[in-house]
Short mmCIF file of C-alpha atoms and ligand atoms in Angstrom, two decimals:
data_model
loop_
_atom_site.label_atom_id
_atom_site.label_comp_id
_atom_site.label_asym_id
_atom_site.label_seq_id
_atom_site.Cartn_x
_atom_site.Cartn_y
_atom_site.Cartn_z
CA UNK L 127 125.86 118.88 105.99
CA UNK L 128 124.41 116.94 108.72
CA UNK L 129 125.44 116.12 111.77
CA UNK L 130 126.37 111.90 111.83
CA UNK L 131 124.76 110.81 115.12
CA UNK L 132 126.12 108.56 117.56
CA UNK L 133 125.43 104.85 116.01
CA UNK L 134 125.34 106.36 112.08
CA UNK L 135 125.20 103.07 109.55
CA UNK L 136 126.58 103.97 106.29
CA UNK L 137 124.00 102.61 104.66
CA UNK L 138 125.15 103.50 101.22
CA UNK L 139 128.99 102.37 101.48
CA UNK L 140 127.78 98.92 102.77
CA UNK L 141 125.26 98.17 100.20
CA UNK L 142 128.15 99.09 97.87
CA UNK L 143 130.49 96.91 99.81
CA UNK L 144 128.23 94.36 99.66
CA UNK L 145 127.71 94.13 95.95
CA UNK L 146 131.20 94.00 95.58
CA UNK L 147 131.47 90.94 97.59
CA UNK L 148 128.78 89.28 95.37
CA UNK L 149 126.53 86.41 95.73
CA UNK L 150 124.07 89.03 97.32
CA UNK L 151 120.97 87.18 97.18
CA UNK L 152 123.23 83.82 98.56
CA UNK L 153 124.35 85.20 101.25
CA UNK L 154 121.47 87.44 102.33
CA UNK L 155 119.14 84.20 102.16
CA UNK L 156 122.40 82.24 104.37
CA UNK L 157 122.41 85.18 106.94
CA UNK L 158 118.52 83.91 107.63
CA UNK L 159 118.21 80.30 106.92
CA UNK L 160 115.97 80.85 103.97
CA UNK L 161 115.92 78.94 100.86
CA UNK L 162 115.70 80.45 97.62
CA UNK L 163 115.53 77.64 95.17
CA UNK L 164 117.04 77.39 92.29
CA UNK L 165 119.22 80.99 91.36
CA UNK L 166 119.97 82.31 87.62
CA UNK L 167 122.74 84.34 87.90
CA UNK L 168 124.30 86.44 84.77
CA UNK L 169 126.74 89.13 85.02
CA UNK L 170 124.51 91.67 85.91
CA UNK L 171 121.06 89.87 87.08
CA UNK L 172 120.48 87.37 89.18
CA UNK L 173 116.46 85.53 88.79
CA UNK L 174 114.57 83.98 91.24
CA UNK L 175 111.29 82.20 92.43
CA UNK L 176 108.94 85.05 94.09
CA UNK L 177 108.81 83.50 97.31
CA UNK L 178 107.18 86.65 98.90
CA UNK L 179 103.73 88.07 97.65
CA UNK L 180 102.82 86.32 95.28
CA UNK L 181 104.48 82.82 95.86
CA UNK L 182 101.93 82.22 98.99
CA UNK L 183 99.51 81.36 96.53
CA UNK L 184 101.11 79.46 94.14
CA UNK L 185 104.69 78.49 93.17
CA UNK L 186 105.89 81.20 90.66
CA UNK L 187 108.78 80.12 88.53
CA UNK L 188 112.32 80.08 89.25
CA UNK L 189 112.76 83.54 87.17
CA UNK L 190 110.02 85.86 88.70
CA UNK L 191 112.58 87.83 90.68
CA UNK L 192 115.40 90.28 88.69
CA UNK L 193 117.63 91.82 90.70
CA UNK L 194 120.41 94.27 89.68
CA UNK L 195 123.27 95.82 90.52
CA UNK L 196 124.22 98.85 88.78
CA UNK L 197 126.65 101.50 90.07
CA UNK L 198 126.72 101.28 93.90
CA UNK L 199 122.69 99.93 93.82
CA UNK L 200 121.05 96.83 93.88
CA UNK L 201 117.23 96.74 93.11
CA UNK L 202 115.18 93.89 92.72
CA UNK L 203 111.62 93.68 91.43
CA UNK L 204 109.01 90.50 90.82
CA UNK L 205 107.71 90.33 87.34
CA UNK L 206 104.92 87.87 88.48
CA UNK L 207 101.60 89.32 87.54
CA UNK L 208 99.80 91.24 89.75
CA UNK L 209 102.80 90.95 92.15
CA UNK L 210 104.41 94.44 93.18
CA UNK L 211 107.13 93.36 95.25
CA UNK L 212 109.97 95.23 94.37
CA UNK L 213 113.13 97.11 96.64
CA UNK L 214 116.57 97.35 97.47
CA UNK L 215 119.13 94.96 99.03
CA UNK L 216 117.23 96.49 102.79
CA UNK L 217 113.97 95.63 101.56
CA UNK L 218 114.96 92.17 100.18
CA UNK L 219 116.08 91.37 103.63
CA UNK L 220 113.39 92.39 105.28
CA UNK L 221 111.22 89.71 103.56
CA UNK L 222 113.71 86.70 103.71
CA UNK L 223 113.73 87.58 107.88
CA UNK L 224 110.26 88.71 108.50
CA UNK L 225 107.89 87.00 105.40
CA UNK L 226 106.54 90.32 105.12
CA UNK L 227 106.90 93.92 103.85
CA UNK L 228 108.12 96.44 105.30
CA UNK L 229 105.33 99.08 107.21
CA UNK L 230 105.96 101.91 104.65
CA UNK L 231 106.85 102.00 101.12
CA UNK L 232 109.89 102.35 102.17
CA UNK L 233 112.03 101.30 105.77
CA UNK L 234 111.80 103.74 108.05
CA UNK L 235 112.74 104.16 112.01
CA UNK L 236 113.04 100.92 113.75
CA UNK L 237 112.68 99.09 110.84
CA UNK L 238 115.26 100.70 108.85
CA UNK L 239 117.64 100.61 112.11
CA UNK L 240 116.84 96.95 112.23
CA UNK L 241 117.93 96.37 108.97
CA UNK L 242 121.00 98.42 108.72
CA UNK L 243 122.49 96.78 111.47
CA UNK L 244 121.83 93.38 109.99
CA UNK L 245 123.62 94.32 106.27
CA UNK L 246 125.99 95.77 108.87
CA UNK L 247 126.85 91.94 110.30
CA UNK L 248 126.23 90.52 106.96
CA UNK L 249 129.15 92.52 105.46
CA UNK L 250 131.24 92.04 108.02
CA UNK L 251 130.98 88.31 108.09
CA UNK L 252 128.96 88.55 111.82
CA UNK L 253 126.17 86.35 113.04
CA UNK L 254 122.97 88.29 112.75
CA UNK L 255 122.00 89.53 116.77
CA UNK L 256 119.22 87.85 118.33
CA UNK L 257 118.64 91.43 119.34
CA UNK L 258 117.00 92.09 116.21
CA UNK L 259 114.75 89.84 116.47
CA UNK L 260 112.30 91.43 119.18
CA UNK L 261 111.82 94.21 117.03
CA UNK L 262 110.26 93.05 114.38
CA UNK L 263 107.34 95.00 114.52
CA UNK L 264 106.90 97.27 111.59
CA UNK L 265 107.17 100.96 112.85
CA UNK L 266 104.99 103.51 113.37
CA UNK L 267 102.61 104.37 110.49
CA UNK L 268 101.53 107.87 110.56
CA UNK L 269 99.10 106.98 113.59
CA UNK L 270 101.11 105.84 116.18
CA UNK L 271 104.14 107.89 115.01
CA UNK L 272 102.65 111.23 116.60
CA UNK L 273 102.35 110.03 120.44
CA UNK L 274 100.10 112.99 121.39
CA UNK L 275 97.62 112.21 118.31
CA UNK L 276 94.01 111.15 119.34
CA UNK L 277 90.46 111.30 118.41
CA UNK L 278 88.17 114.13 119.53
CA UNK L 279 84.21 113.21 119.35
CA UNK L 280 82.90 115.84 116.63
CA UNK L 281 80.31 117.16 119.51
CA UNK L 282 83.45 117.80 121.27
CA UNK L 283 85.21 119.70 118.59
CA UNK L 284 86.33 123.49 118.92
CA UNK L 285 85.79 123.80 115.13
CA UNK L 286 82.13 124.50 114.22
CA UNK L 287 82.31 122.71 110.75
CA UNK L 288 82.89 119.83 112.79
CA UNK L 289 80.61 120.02 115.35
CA UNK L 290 77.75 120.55 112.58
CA UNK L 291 78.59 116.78 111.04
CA UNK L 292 77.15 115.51 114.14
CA UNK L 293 73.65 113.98 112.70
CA UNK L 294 75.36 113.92 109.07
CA UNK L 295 73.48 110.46 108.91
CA UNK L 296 69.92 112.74 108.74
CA UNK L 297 71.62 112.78 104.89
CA UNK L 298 71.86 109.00 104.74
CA UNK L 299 69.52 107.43 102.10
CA UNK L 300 68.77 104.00 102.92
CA UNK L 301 66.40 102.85 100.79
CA UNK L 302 68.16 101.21 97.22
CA UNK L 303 65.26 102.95 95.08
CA UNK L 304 66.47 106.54 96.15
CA UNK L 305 70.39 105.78 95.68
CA UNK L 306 72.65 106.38 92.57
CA UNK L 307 72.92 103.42 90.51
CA UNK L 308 76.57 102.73 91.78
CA UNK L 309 75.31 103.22 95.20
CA UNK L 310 72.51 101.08 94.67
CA UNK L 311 74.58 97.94 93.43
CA UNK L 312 76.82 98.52 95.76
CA UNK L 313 74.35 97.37 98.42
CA UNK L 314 72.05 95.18 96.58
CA UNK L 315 75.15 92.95 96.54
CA UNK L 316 75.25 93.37 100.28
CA UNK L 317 72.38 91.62 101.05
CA UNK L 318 73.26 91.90 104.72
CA UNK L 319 72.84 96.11 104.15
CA UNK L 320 69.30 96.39 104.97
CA UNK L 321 67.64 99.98 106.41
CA UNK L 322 67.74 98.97 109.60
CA UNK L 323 71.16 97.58 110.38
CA UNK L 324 72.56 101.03 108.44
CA UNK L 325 70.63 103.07 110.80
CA UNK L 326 72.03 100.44 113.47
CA UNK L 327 75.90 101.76 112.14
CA UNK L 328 75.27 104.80 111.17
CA UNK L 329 76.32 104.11 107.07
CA UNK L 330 74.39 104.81 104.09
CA UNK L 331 74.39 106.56 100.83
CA UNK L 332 75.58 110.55 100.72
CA UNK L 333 73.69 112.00 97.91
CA UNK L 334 75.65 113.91 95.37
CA UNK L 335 73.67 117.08 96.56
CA UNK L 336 74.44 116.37 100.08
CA UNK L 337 77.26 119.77 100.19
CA UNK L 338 79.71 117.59 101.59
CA UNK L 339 83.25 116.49 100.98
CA UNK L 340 82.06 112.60 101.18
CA UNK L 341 79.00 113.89 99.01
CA UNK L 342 78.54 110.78 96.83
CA UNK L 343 80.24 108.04 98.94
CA UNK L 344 78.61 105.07 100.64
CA UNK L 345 79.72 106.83 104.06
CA UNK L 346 80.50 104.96 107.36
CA UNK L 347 80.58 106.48 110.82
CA UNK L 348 82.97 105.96 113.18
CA UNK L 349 81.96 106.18 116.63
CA UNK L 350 83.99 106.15 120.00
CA UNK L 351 83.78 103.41 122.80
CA UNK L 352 80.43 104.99 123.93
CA UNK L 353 78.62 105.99 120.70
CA UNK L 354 80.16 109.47 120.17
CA UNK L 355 80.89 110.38 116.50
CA UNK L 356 84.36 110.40 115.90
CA UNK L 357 84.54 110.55 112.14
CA UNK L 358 82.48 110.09 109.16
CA UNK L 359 84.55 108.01 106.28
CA UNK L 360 83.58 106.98 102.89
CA UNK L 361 83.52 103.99 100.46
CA UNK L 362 84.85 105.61 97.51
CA UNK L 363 81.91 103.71 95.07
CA UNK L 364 84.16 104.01 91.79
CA UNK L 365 87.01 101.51 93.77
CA UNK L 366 86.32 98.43 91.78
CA UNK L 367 87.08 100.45 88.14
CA UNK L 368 89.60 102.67 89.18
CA UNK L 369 91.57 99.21 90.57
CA UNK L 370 90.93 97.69 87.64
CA UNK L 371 92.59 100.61 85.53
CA UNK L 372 94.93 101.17 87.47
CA UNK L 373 95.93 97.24 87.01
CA UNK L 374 95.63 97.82 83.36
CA UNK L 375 98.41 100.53 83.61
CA UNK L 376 100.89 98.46 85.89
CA UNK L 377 101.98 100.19 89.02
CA UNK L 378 103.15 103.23 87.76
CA UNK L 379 100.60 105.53 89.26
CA UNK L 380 99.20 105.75 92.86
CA UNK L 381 96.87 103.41 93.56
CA UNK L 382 93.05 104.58 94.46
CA UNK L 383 91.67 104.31 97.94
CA UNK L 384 88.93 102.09 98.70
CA UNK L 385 87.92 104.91 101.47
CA UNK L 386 88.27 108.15 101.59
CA UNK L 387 89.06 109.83 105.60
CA UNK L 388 89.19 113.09 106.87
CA UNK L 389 92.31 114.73 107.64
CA UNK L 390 93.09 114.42 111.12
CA UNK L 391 91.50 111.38 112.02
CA UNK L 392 94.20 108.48 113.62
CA UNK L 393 92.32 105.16 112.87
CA UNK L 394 95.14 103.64 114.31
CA UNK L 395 94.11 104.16 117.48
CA UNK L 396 90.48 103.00 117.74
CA UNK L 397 88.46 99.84 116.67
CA UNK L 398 85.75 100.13 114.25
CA UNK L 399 82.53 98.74 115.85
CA UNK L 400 83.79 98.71 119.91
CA UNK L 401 80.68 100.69 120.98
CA UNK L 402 78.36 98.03 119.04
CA UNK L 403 80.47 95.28 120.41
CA UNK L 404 80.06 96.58 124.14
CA UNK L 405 76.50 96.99 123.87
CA UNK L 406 75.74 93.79 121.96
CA UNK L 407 78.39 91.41 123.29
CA UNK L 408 78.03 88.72 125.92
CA UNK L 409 80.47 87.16 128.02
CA UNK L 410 79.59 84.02 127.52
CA UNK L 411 79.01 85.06 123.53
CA UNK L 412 82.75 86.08 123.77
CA UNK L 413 84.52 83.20 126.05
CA UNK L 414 83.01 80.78 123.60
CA UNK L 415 84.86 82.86 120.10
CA UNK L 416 86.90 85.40 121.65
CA UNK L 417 86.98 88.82 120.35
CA UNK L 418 86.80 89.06 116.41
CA UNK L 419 88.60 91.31 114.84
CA UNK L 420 88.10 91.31 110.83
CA UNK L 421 89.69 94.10 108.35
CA UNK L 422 86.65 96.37 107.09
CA UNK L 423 83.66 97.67 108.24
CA UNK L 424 81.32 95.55 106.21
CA UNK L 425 83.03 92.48 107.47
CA UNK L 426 81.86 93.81 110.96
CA UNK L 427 78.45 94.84 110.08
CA UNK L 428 77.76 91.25 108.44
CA UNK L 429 78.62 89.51 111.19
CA UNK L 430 76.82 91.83 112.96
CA UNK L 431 73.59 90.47 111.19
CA UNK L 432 75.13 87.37 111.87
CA UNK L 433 74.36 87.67 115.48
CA UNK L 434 78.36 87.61 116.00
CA UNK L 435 80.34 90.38 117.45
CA UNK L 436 83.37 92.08 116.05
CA UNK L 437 85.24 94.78 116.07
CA UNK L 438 87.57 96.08 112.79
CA UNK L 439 91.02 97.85 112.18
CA UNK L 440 90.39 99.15 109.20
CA UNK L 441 93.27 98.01 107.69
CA UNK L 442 95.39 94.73 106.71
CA UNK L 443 97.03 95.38 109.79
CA UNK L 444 96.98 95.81 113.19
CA UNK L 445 98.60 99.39 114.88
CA UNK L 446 100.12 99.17 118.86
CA UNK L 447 97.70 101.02 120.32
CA UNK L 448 94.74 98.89 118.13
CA UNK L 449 96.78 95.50 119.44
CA UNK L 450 96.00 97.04 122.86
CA UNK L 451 92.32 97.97 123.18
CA UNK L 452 92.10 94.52 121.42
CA UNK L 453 93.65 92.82 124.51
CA UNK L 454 92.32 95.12 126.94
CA UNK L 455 88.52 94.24 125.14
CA UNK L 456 89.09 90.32 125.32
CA UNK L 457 90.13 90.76 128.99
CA UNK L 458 87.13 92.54 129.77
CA UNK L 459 84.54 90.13 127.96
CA UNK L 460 86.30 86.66 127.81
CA UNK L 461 89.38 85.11 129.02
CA UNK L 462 91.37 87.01 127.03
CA UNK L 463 91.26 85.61 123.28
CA UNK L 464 91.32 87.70 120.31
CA UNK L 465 90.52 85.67 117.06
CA UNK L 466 91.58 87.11 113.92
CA UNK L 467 89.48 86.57 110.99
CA UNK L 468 90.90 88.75 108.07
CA UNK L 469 90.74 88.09 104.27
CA UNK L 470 91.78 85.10 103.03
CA UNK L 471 93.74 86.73 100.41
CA UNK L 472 97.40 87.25 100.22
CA UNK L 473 97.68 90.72 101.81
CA UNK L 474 94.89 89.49 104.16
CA UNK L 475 96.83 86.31 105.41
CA UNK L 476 100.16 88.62 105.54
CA UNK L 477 98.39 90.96 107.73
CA UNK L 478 96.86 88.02 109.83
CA UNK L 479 100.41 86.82 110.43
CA UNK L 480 102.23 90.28 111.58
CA UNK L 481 98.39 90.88 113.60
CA UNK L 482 98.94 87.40 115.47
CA UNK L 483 102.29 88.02 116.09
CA UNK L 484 101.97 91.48 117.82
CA UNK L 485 99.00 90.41 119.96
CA UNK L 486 100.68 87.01 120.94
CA UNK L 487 102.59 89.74 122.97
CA UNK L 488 99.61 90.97 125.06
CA UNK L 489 96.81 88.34 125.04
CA UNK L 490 95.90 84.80 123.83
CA UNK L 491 95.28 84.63 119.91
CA UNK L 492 93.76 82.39 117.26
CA UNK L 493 93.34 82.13 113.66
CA UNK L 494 89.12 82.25 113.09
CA UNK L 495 89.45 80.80 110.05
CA UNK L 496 92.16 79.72 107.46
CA UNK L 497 92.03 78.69 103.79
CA UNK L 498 92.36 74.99 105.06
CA UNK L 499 89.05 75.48 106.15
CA UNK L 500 86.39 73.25 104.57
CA UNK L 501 88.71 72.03 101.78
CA UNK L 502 89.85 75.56 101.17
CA UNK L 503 86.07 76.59 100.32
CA UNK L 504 86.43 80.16 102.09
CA UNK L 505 89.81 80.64 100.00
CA UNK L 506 90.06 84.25 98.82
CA UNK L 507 86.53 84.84 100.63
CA UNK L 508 86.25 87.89 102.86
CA UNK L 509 84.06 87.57 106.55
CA UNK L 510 81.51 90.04 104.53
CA UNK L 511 80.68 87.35 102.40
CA UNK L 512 79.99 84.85 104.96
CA UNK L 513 76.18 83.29 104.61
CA UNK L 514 74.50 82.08 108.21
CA UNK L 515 74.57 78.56 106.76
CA UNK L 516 78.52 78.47 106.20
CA UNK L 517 78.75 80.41 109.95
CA UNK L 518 76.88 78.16 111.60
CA UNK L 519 77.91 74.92 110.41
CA UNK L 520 81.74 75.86 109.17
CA UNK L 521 83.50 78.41 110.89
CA UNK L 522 81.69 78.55 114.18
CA UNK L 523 81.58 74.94 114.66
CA UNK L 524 85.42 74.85 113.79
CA UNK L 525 86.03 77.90 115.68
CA UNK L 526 84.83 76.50 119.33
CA UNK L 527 85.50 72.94 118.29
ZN1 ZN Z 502 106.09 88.19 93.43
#
């Protein structure tokens, strides 16, 4: 048996108090302010609009949502294709109060602590703290939960494996005749991906011969502030057909990895593309834009080709430590904006929002585009997809308008 600590939530006995007191979804959506719409409610299911994931793009209708109570649980789910929303009654509140889902697949640390004590007022019949409400940062992932984790150049590396991936890039095929077919489409339909701007970034195609574990990948390298090697990381080349099967099959399964990193490696705490921005990037360049930070790699490297600087997270979301060097970067080159220019796509515009959010705390911060933009033209559009026409006269001219 475990020890209870000092401020223990029974986590359990509430939710169970809770559904006992009914009208969960009313009164969770009342504790907030939130509307819900219209609500079905039966003796054991209550349906509702999808007003999370999936309802940013389009109105779903009013029975999208089931949710459940059976025994001492409630669990909810959104039928909505494509949409794979689904939790308990902590969960459920975490979207009404934040818009967003939780870090993890499930609430952990802060976030769970955050919640508890809200279902803790809610039962109760309290107002909701304002307390709460300054911690609404999704915890730690797995980067920024270890405080002592960080990077270690491979030259710098005590293990000898590592220090012999160095030049790994000496592999690198660059030229579309000499790659696999998949490798080979998977450029031609970058046509920003030429030779020279993958020697420029240190990417290109692993052949399947190449001995190593990325052997086969379109790989990426990740270098430091100054240049140094951190990590080599790969574009797993069969993404688009594994998604699509594991679509087929529902979520059931675990869903692939558009990139593949090594063990060991905390991309939460660096920016993809900060030694190319330092050594590219000028102030004036930077005042006029502020610092752009996009999702992926590609979305640096075309903008790169561009002629506009960037940096990525590698992610849909932004980490503490990433929110920092973000700030600390706009400081140095501009007066200290940070424009975020992620996918316009519903996990990209989620991201955008909890990314503005935490650097609103440290620095100025802008949207560098939105799907407003141009009649909605760049809706669902990626910055790797961006031409120099639709730069020049869209997005920059709206950006320093
Ligand atoms: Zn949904």
């Amino acid at each position: 048996m475990t020890e209870r600590k000092r401020g223990y939530i029974d986590v359990d006995a509430l939710q169970e108090e809770l559904a006992e007191q009914g009208d969960v979804v009313e009164r969770i959506a009342g504790f907030y302010g939130v509307e819900t719409g219209q609500l079905h409610t039966t003796a054991n299911e209550t349906r509702m609009a999808c007003q999370f994931a999936c309802g940013k793009t389009e109105a779903t209708g009013d029975r999208a949502i089931s949710l459940k109570t059976r025994g001492d649980a409630t669990l909810w789910r959104c039928f909505h294709y494509g949409c794979t929303v689904r939790g308990n009654v902590l969960t459920l509140m975490h979207w009404m109060k934040h818009d967003r889902p939780p870090a993890g697949d499930r609430l952990q640390g802060r976030e769970f602590k955050e919640m508890a004590e809200d279902l803790k007022a809610l039962v109760r019949g309290e107002p909701r703290t304002t307390k709460a409400e300054s911690h609404n940062e999704p915890t730690s992932t797995k980067d920024t939960a270890d405080k002592s984790a960080f990077n270690i150049p491979l030259k710098d590396s005590e293990n000898e494996r590592a220090r012999s991936l160095v030049n790994l890039d000496e592999k690198f095929v660059t030229d579309v005749a000499e790659m696999s077919p998949q490798a080979a489409s998977y450029v031609r339909s970058r046509p920003y991906m030429t030779p020279e701007i993958m020697q420029k970034f240190r990417c290109g195609y692993l052949p399947q011969d190449a001995g190593s574990l990325l052997r086969g990948h379109f790989v990426y390298g990740w270098a430091d502030q100054h240049g140094d090697i951190l990590t080599w990381f790969g574009r797993n080349l069969n993404y688009e057909t594994q998604h699509r099967k594991w679509r087929r099959a529902g979520d059931s399964s675990k869903e692939p990895n558009k990139f593949k990193f090594v063990k060991g490696f905390h991309r939460g705490l660096v920016l993809y593309g900060e030694n190319v921005f330092r050594s590219e990037a000028n102030a004036e360049q930077v005042r006029d834009m502020g610092v752009i930070v996009v999702e992926g790699p590609n979305d640096v490297i075309n903008l790169n080709a561009l002629g506009v600087p960037a940096v990525a997270v590698c992610s849909n979301t932004v980490t503490e430590k990433q929110a920092d060097k973000l700030a600390a970067l706009a400081c140095e080159f501009s007066n200290g904006t940070v424009s975020v220019m992620f996918d316009l796509d519903r996990q990209g515009e989620n991201g955008a929002g909890q990314t503005v959010l935490k650097l609103a705390q440290r620095c100025c911060v802008r949207y560098a585009w939105t799907t407003s933009l141009s009649d909605g033209r760049f809706s669902d559009r990626q910055p790797e997809s961006v031409t120099p026409e639709e730069w020049e006269k869209l997005i920059y001219t709206a950006l320093t308008a």
